[in-house]
Structures are given as structure tokens and as C-alpha cells.
Short mmCIF file of N, CA and C in Angstrom, two decimals:
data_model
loop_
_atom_site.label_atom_id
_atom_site.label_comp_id
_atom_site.label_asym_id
_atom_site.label_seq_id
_atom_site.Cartn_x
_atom_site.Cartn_y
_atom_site.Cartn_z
N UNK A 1 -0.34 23.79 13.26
CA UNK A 1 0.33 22.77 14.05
C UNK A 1 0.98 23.45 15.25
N UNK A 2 0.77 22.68 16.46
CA UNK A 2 1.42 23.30 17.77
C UNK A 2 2.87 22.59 18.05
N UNK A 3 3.60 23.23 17.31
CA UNK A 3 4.60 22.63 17.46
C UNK A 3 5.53 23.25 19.05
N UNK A 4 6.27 22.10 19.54
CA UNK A 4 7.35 22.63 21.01
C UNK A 4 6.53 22.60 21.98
N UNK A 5 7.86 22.20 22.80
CA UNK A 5 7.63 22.63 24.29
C UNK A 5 8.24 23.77 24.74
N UNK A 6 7.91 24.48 26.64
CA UNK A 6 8.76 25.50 27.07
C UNK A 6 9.04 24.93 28.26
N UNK A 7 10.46 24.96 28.40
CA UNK A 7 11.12 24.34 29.78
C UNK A 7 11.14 22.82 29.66
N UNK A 8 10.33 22.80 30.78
CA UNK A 8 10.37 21.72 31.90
C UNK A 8 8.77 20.87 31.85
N UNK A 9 8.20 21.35 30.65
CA UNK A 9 6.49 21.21 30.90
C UNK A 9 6.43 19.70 29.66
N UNK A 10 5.59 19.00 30.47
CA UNK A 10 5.32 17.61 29.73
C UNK A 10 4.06 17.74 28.87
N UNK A 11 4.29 17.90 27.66
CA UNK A 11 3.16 17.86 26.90
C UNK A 11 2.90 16.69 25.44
N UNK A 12 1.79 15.96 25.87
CA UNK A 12 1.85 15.11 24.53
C UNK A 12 0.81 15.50 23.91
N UNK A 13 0.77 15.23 22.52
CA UNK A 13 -0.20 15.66 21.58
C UNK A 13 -0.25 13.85 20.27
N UNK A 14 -1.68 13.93 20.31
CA UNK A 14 -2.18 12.75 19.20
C UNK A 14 -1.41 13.12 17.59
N UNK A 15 -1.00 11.88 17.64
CA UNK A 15 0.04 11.74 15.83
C UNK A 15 -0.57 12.52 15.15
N UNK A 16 0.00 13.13 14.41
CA UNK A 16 -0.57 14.18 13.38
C UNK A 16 0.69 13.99 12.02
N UNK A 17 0.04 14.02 10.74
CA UNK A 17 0.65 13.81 9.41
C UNK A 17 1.39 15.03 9.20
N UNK A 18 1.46 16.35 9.80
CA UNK A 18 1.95 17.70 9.61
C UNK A 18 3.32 17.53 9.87
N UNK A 19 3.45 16.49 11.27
CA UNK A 19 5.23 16.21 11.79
C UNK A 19 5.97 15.33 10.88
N UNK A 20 5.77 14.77 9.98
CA UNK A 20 6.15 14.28 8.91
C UNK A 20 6.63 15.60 7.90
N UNK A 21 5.66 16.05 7.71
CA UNK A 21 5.70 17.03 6.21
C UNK A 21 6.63 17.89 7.31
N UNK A 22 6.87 18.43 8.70
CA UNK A 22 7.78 19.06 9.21
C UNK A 22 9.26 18.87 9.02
N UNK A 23 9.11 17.62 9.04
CA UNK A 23 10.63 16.87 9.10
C UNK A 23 10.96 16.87 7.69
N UNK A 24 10.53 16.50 6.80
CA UNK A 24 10.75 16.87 5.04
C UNK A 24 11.60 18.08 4.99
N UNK A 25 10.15 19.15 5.33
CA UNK A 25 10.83 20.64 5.12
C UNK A 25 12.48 21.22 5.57
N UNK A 26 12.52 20.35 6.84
CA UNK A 26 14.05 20.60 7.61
C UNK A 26 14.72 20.04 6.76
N UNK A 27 15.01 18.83 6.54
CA UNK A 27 15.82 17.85 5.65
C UNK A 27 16.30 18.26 4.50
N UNK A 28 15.13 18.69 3.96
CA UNK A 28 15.70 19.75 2.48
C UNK A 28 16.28 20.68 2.83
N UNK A 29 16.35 21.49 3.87
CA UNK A 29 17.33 22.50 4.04
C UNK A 29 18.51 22.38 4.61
N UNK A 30 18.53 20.90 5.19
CA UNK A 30 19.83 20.29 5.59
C UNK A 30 20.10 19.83 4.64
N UNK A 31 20.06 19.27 3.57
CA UNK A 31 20.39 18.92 2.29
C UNK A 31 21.25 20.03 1.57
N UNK A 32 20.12 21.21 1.41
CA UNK A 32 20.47 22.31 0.51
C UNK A 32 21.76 22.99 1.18
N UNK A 33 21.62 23.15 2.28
CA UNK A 33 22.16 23.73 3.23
C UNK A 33 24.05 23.12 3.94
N UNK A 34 23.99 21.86 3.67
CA UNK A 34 25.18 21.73 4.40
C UNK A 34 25.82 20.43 3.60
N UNK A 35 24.72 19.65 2.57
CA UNK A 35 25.32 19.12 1.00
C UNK A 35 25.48 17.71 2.40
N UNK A 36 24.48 17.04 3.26
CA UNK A 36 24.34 16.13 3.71
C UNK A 36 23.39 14.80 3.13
N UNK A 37 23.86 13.89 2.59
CA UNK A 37 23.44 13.03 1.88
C UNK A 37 21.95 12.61 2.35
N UNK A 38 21.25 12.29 1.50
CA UNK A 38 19.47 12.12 2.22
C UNK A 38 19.47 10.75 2.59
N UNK A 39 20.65 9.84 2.98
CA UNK A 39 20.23 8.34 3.77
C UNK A 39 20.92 8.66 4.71
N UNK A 40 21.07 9.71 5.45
CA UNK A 40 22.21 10.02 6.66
C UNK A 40 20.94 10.74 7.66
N UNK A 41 20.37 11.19 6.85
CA UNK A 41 18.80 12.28 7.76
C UNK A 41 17.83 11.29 8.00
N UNK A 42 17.21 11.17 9.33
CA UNK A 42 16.34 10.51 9.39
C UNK A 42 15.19 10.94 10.19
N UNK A 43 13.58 10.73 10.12
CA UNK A 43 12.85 11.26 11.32
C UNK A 43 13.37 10.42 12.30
N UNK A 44 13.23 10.26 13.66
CA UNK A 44 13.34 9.31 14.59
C UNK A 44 12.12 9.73 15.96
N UNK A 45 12.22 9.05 16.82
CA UNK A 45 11.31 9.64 18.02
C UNK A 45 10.01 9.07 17.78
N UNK A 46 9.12 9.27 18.44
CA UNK A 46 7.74 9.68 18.69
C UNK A 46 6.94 10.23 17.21
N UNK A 47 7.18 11.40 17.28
CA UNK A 47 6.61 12.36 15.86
C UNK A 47 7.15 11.32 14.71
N UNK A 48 8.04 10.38 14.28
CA UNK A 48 8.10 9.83 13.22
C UNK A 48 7.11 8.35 13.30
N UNK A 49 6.21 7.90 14.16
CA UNK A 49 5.40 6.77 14.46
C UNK A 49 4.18 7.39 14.28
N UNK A 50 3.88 6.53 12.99
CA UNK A 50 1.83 6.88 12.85
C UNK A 50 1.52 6.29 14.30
N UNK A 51 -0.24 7.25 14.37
CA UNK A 51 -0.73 6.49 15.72
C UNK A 51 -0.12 6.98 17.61
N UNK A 52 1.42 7.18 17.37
CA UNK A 52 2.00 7.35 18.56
C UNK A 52 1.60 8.97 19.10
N UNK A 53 1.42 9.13 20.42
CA UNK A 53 1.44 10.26 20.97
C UNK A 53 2.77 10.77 21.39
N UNK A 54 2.86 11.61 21.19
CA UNK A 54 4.30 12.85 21.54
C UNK A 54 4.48 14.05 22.13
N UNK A 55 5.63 14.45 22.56
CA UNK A 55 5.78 15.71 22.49
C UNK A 55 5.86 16.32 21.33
N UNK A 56 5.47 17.57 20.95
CA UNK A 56 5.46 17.63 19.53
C UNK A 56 6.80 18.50 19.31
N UNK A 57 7.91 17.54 19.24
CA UNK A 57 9.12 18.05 19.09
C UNK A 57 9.56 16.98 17.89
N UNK A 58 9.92 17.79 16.85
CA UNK A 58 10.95 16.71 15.83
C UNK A 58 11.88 16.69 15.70
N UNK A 59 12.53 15.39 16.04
CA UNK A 59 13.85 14.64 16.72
C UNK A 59 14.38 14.16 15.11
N UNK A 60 15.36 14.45 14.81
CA UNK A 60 15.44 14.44 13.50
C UNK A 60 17.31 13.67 13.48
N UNK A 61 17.62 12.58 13.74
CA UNK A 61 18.71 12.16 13.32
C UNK A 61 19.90 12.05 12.20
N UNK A 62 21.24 12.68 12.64
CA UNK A 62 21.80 13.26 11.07
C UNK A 62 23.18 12.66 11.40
N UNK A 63 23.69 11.90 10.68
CA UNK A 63 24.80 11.15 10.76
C UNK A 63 25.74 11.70 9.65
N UNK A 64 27.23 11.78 10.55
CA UNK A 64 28.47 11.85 9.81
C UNK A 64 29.08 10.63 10.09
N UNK A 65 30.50 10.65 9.92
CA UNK A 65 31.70 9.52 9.39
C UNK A 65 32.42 9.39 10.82
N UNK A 66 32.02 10.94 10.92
CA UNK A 66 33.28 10.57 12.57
C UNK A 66 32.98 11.51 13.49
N UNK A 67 32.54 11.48 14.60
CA UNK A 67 32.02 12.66 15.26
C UNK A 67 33.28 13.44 15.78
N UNK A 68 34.43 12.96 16.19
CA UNK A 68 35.50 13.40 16.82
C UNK A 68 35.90 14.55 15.61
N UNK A 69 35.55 14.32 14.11
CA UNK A 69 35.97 15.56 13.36
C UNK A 69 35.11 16.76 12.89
N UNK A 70 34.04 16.44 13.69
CA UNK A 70 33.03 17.64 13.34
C UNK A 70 33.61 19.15 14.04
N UNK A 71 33.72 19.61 13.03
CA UNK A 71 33.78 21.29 13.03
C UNK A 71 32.86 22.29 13.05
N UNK A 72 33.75 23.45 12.87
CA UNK A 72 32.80 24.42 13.08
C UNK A 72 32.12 24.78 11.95
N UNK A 73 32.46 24.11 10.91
CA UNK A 73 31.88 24.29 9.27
C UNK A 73 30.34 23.52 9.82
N UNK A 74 30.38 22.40 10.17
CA UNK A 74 29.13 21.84 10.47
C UNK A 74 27.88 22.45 11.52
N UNK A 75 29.13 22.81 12.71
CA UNK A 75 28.05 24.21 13.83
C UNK A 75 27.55 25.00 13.30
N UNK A 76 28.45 25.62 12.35
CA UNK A 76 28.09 27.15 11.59
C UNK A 76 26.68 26.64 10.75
N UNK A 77 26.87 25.41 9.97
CA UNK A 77 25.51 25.25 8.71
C UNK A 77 24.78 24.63 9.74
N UNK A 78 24.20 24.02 10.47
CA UNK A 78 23.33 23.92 11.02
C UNK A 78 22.92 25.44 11.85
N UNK A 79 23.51 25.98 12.65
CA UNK A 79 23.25 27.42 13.15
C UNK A 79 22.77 28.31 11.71
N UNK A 80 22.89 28.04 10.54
CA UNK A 80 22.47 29.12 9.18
C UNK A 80 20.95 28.15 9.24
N UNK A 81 20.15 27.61 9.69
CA UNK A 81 19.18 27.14 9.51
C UNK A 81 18.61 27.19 11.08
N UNK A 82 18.94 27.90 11.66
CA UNK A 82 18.07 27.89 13.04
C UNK A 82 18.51 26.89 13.92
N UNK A 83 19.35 25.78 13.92
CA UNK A 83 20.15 24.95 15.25
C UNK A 83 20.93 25.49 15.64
N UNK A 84 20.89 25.61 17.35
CA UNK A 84 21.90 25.82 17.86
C UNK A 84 22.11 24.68 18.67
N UNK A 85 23.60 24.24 18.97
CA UNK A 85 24.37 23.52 19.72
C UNK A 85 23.81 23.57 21.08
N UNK A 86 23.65 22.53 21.78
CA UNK A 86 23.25 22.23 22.93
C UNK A 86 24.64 22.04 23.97
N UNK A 87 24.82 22.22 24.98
CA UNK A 87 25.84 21.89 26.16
C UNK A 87 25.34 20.57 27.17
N UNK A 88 24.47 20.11 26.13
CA UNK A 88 24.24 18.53 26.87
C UNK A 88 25.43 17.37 26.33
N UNK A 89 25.34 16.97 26.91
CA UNK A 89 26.81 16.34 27.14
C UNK A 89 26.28 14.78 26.79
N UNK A 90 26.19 13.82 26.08
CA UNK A 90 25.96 12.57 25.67
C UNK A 90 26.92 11.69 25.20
N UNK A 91 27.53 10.90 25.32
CA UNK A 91 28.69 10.10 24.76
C UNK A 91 28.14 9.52 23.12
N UNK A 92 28.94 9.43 22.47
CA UNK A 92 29.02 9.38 20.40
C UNK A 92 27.75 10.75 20.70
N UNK A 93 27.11 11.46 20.89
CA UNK A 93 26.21 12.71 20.35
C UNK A 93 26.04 13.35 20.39
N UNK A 94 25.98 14.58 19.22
CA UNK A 94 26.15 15.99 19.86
C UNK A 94 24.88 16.30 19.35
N UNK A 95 24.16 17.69 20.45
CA UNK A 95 22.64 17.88 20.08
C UNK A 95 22.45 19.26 20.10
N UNK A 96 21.69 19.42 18.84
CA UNK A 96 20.79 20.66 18.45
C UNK A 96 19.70 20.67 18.66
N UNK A 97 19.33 22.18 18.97
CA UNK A 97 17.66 22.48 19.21
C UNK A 97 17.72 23.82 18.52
N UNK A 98 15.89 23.80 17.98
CA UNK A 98 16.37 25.19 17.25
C UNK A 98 14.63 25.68 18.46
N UNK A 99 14.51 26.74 18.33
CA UNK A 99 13.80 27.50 19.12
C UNK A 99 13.17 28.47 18.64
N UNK A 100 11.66 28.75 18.63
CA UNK A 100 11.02 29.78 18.38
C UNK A 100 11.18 31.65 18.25
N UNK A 101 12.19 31.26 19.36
CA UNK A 101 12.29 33.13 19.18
C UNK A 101 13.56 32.82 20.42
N UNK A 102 14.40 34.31 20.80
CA UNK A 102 15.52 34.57 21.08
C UNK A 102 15.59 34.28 22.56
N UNK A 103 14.06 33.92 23.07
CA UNK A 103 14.18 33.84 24.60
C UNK A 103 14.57 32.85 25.16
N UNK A 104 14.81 31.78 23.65
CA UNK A 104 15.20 29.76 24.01
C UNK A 104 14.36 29.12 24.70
N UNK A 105 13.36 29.41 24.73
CA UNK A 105 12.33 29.07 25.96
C UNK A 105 11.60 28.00 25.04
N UNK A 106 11.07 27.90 23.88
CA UNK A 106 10.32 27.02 23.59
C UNK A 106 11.04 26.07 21.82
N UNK A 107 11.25 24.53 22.39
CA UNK A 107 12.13 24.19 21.58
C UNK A 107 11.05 23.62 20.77
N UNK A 108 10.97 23.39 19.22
CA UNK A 108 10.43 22.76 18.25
C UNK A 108 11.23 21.51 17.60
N UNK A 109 12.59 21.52 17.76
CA UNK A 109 13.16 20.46 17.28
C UNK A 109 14.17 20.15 17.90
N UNK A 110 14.98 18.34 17.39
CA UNK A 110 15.82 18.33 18.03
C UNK A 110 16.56 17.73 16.86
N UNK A 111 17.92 17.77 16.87
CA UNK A 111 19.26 17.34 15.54
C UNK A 111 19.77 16.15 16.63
N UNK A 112 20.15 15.30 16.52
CA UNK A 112 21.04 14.19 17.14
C UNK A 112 21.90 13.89 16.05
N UNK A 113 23.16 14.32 16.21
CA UNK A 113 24.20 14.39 15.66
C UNK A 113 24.79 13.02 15.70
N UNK A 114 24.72 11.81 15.36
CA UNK A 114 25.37 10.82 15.45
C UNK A 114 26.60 10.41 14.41
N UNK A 115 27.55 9.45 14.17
CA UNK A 115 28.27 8.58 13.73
C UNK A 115 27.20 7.30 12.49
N UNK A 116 27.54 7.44 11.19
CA UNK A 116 26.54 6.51 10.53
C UNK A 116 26.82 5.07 10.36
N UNK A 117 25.68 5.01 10.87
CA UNK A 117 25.47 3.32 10.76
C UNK A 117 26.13 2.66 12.28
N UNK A 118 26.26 3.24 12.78
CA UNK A 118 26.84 2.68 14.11
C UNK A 118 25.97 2.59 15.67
N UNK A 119 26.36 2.45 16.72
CA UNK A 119 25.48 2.29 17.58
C UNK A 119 24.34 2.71 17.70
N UNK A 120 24.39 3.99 18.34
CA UNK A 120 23.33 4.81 18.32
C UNK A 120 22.20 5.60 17.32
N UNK A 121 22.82 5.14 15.91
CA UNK A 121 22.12 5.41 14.87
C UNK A 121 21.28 3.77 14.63
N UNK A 122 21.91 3.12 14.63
CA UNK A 122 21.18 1.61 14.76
C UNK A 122 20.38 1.58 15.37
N UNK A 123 20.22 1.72 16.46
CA UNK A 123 19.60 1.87 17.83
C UNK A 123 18.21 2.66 17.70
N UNK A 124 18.62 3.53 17.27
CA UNK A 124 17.04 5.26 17.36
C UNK A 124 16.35 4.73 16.11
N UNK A 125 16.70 4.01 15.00
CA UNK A 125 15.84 3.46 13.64
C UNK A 125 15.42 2.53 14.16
N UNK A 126 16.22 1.38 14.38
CA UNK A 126 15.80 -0.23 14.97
C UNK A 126 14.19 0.37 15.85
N UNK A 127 14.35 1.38 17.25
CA UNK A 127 13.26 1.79 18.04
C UNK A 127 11.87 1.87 17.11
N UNK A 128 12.41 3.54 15.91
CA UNK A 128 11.27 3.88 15.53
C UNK A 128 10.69 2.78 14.77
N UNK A 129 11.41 2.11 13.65
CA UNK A 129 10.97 0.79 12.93
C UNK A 129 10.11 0.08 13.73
N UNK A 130 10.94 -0.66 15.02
CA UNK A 130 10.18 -1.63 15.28
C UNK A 130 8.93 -1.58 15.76
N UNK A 131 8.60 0.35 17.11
CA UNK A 131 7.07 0.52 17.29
C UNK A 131 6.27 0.46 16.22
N UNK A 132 6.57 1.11 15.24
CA UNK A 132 5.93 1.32 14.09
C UNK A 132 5.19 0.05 13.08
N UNK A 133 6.19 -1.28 13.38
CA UNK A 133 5.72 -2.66 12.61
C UNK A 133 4.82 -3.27 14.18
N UNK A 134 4.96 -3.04 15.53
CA UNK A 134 4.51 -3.88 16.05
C UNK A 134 3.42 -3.04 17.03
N UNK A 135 2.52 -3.50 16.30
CA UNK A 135 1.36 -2.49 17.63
C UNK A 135 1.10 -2.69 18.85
N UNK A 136 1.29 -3.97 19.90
CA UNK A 136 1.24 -4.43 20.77
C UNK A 136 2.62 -3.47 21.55
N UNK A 137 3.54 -3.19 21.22
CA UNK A 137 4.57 -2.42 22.02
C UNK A 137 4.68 -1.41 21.88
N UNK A 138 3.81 -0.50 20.49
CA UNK A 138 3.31 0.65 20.44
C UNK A 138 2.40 1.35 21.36
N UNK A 139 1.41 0.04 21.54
CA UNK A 139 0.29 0.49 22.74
C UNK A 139 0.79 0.70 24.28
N UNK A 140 1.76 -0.77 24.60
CA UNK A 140 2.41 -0.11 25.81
C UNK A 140 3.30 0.97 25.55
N UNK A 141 4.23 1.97 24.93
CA UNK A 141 4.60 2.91 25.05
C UNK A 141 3.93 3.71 25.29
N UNK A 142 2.65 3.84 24.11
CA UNK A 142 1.56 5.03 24.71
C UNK A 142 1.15 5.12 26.09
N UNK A 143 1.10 3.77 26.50
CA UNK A 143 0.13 3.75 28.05
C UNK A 143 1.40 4.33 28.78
N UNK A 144 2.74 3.81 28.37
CA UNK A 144 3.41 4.16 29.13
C UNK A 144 4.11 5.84 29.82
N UNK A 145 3.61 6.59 28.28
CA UNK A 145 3.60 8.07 28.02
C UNK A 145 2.58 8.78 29.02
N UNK A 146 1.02 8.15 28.96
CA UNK A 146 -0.11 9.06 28.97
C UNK A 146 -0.14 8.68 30.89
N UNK A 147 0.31 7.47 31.35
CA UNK A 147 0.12 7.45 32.42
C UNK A 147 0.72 8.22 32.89
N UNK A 148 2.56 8.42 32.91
CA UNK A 148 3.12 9.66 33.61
C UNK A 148 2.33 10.94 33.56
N UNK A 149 2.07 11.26 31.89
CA UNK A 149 1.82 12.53 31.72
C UNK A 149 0.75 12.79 32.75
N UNK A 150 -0.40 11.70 33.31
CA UNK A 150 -1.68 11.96 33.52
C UNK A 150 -1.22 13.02 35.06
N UNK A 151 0.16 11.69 35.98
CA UNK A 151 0.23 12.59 37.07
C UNK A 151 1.25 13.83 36.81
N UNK A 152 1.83 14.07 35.82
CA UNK A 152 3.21 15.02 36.09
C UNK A 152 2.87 16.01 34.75
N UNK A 153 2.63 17.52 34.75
CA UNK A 153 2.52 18.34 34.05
C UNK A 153 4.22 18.78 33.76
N UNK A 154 5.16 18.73 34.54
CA UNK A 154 6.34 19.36 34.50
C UNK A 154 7.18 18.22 34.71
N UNK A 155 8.60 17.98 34.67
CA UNK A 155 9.77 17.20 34.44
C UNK A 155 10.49 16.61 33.49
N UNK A 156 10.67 17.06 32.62
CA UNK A 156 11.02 16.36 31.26
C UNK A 156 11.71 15.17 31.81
N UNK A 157 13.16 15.31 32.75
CA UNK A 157 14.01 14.55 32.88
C UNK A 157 13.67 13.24 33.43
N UNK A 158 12.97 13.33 34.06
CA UNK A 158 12.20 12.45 34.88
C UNK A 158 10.84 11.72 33.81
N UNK A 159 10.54 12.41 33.10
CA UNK A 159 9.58 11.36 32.16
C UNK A 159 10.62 10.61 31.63
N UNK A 160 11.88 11.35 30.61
CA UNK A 160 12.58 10.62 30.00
C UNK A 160 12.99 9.44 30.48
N UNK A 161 13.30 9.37 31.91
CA UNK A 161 13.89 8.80 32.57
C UNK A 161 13.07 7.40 33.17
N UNK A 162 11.73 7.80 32.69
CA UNK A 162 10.01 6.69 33.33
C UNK A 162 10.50 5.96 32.37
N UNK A 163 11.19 6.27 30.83
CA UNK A 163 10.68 5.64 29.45
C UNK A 163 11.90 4.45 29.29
N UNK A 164 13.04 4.58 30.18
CA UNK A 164 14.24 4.22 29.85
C UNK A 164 14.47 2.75 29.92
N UNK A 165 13.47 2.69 30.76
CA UNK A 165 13.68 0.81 30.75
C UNK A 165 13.30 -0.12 29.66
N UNK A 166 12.02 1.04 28.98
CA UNK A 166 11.24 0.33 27.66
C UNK A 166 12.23 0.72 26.69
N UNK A 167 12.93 2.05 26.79
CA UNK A 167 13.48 2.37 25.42
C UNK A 167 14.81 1.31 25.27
N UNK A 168 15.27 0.66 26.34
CA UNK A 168 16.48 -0.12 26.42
C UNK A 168 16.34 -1.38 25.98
N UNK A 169 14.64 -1.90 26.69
CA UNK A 169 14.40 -3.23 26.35
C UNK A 169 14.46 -3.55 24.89
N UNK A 170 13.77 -2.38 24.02
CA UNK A 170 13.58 -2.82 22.56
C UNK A 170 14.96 -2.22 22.15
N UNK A 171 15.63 -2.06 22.40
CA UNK A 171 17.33 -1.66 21.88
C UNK A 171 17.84 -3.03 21.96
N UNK A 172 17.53 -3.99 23.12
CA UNK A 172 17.89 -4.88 23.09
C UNK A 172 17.12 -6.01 22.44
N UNK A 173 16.49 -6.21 21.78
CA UNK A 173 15.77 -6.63 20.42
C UNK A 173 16.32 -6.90 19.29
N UNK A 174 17.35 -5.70 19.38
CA UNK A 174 18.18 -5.83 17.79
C UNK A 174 19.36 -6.71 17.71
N UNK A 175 20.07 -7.06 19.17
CA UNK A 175 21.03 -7.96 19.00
C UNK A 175 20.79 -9.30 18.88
#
């Protein structure tokens, strides 16, 4: 499995059953590892949708009680499993990436540290759920993926940023 990206480079790859069994393997070690309940871990993203094309990064959602009290007990056990803390700055979320080797250059996963059961955890399930039950808005995401990708090899921020109107519309679905 080719798992990650490096930098700034847009790469999607066809659904594959391996990013599943990827996300398992992490989970149990966030389990074993930091004694986080298994309805708090979730796949989310792209890589958790049969059928969907992705970056092959697993976006892996992990909810506590209160984000304002997360410590360094929680930095530290995620860092004993290969996450390190990100300096991206998101309001309710704090984010991990863990990385192939020491140069940080090529990320394989991502932790979204959320608050459970609340906005933004509602929000990233409601997404993956609903592509996943409805194929008609599955297909426009894909088109909506493969067309950028077709013109833009490089920009992450700027793809993210192509996706934001769709990722908002079906956020707004759930109310």
C-alpha cells in the first residue's frame, strides 16, 4: 500500500480495503496505548468511503470530553505511537500527523482531535455516513476531486479549499 503524501503534491489513489485494515491497526494502539474508548475513534475522510478516491492519508477522528483540558499526558501518548502535534491552528481541533521518517516530509496520517459528540465530530461522521449511503453525491465528490487533480499536481490548500463548498453543503444536511 502507498500510503502519504510529500508537501504540497496532490495525489489521489482508487479506494482500496488496506485503508480500512490501516485504520484498525492505529486504533488498537490508540486503545492499547492511551486507554481511549473504541466509540470515541473513528475512520473519517475519503480513505473511510468504499468506492471514493483519495489522498491516501488516514484521517482518523478521536474525541475527548473537553478539548480546553487536554494535556501533555495526551501529546506525550499519541507522540509514543508516532503523532506528532501539528501548529495548525483550527478552532474546537487539535491535529496530528505522524510521518514516515525524521525529514516530516511525507505524512501517512492524520488524528483530529475533537470534543465528543459535538459539532465537529457530528459533522466529519454525518459527511463520511452520508457519501457512503448516497451514491449520487459520492459521484459528484469524485468528479469533484479528479477534475482539480486533473489540472493541479501541487496545492493541497487550494484543493482543500475547491472541496469546501461541497463539504459545507452536506454539513448542512444534518440540521
Amino acid at each position: 500500500m502507498d500510503l502519504g503524501i510529500t508537501g504540497d503534491e496532490i495525489k489521489l489513489m482508487s479506494y482500496t480495503d488496506e485503508w480500512k485494515k490501516e485504520f484498525s491497526k492505529v486504533k488498537h494502539e490508540i486503545q492499547e496505548n492511551m486507554h481511549i474508548e473504541a466509540n470515541r475513534i473513528e475512520h473519517i475522510g475519503s480513505t473511510a468511503i468504499e468506492g471514493m478516491v483519495s489522498k491516501p492519508i488516514i484521517d482518523i477522528l478521536v474525541a475527548v470530553d473537553d478539548l480546553n483540558a487536554v494535556g501533555k499526558s495526551i501529546i506525550d501518548g499519541f507522540k509514543s505511537i508516532g503523532f506528532l502535534r501539528l501548529k495548525v491552528e483550527r478552532p474546537g481541533e487539535i491535529i496530528f500527523a505522524k510521518f514516515t521518517d525524521s525529514t516530516f516530509q511525507k505524512r501517512t496520517h492524520y488524528i483530529h482531535l475533537v470534543e465528543y459528540e459535538k459539532g465537529i465530530w457530528n459533522n466529519l461522521i454525518f459527511f463520511r455516513d452520508y457519501l457512503s449511503a448516497n451514491e449520487e453525491a459520492k459521484g459528484e465528490y469524485i468528479n469533484l476531486k479528479l477534475d482539480y487533480a486533473k489540472k493541479h499536481s501541487a496545492g493541497i490548500k487550494n484543493y482543500t479549499d475547491h472541496k469546501e463548498s461541497f463539504v459545507k453543503g452536506i454539513f448542512q444536511k444534518r440540521k
